[in-house]
XYZ file of C-alpha atoms in Angstrom:
139
model
C -8.208 10.746 -5.589
C -4.796 10.112 -7.005
C -1.979 11.003 -4.802
C -0.453 13.367 -7.564
C -3.742 15.180 -7.677
C -4.033 15.652 -3.852
C -2.705 18.439 -1.601
C -0.383 15.851 -0.098
C 1.793 15.500 -3.237
C 3.517 18.717 -2.558
C 3.486 18.410 1.332
C 4.739 14.893 1.696
C 8.480 14.299 0.602
C 8.533 11.239 -1.676
C 10.106 9.443 -4.497
C 8.139 7.904 -7.369
C 8.743 4.479 -8.993
C 6.675 3.477 -12.002
C 6.187 -0.096 -13.053
C 4.228 -1.399 -16.098
C 1.385 -2.220 -13.566
C 1.239 0.877 -11.451
C 2.939 3.740 -9.543
C 4.437 3.669 -6.046
C 5.341 6.660 -3.968
C 8.011 6.030 -1.379
C 7.812 8.259 1.671
C 9.673 8.305 4.993
C 7.554 5.649 6.870
C 5.058 4.435 4.223
C 4.468 3.689 0.523
C 1.456 4.563 -1.542
C 0.513 2.299 -4.312
C -1.806 3.188 -7.243
C -2.270 0.128 -9.434
C -3.507 0.383 -13.095
C -7.078 -0.626 -14.108
C -7.472 -4.410 -14.627
C -4.063 -5.453 -13.275
C -3.830 -8.721 -11.402
C -1.262 -7.988 -8.706
C 0.394 -11.399 -8.404
C 3.510 -12.750 -6.498
C 5.819 -11.888 -9.438
C 4.722 -8.230 -9.338
C 5.017 -8.125 -5.537
C 8.510 -9.433 -5.777
C 9.375 -6.625 -8.212
C 8.014 -3.985 -5.828
C 9.840 -5.643 -2.844
C 13.085 -5.504 -4.751
C 12.647 -1.727 -5.420
C 11.578 -1.076 -1.622
C 14.698 -2.972 -0.506
C 16.908 -0.842 -2.825
C 15.346 2.361 -1.694
C 14.876 1.820 2.097
C 17.580 -0.769 2.711
C 17.605 -3.835 5.035
C 15.735 -3.626 8.281
C 12.923 -1.469 6.794
C 9.699 -1.272 8.679
C 6.971 0.648 6.806
C 3.305 1.111 6.351
C 1.478 0.480 3.067
C -1.317 2.566 1.609
C -3.194 0.905 -1.195
C -4.832 3.891 -2.936
C -7.433 1.944 -5.164
C -8.349 4.592 -7.567
C -8.643 1.892 -10.212
C -10.054 -1.561 -10.057
C -7.486 -4.401 -9.966
C -7.340 -7.821 -8.421
C -5.009 -9.598 -5.847
C -5.166 -12.963 -4.265
C -5.824 -12.175 -0.534
C -3.807 -15.217 0.704
C -0.700 -13.492 -0.707
C -0.759 -11.400 2.466
C 0.013 -14.584 4.478
C 2.788 -15.471 2.086
C 4.285 -11.959 2.236
C 4.352 -11.934 6.061
C 5.848 -15.343 6.183
C 8.704 -14.401 3.800
C 9.215 -10.712 4.367
C 7.078 -9.064 7.010
C 8.391 -5.413 6.839
C 5.015 -3.948 6.411
C 3.646 -3.085 9.934
C 0.219 -1.768 8.925
C -1.972 -1.402 5.755
C -4.567 1.354 4.886
C -6.729 0.447 1.933
C -8.511 3.490 0.347
C -11.641 2.185 -1.257
C -13.740 4.553 -3.550
C -16.716 2.211 -3.924
C -18.554 -0.606 -2.326
C -16.739 -3.259 -4.440
C -13.346 -1.922 -3.261
C -14.518 -1.868 0.339
C -15.694 -5.570 0.198
C -12.435 -6.607 -1.277
C -10.437 -4.742 1.475
C -12.720 -6.573 3.881
C -11.725 -9.984 2.527
C -8.067 -8.967 2.476
C -8.466 -7.947 6.129
C -9.259 -11.578 7.045
C -5.853 -12.739 5.638
C -3.687 -10.032 6.913
C -1.733 -10.747 10.169
C -1.222 -7.044 10.722
C -3.558 -4.040 11.261
C -5.484 -3.351 8.007
C -7.680 -0.285 8.065
C -10.376 0.462 5.360
C -10.488 4.236 4.570
C -12.727 6.366 2.609
C -10.090 8.804 1.251
C -6.372 9.411 1.240
C -6.652 11.936 3.945
C -7.976 9.317 6.369
C -5.310 6.828 5.381
C -2.421 9.390 5.892
C -3.863 10.461 9.228
C -4.123 6.892 10.502
C -0.472 6.005 9.364
C 0.788 9.219 10.949
C -0.612 8.088 14.346
C 0.588 4.491 14.396
C 2.543 3.569 17.528
C 5.331 2.274 15.385
C 5.914 5.721 13.940
C 5.220 7.945 16.883
C 8.888 8.542 17.689
C 9.872 9.531 13.938
């Protein structure tokens, strides 16, 4: 389910940023991404998103990332390693997979991530997990 179609859209304060390749919802401690069908989420697109996140949150940000995979897209799993080496401000990732293919892809990405990556069946599970992370228990 898309974030805008969920009950959380009106409950969770957020700002929305749209790129040619997808939508990003910036919340207090986390970001929700929904990439468009068939997109290849490469390093250039990642840098575009990072620029927007730094503009919004400022330096010293520490956030979680929810990949709400309502559409099928691709990413090179090893980009997680590069991201953590160069930036590292994402403390945890929840991937919402709506089919077996999405779950398998999330499992592959999990092998490359140096942080906690949880595979979830729905947005509710992802948001609950993020809310209970130790990194954000004081917020």
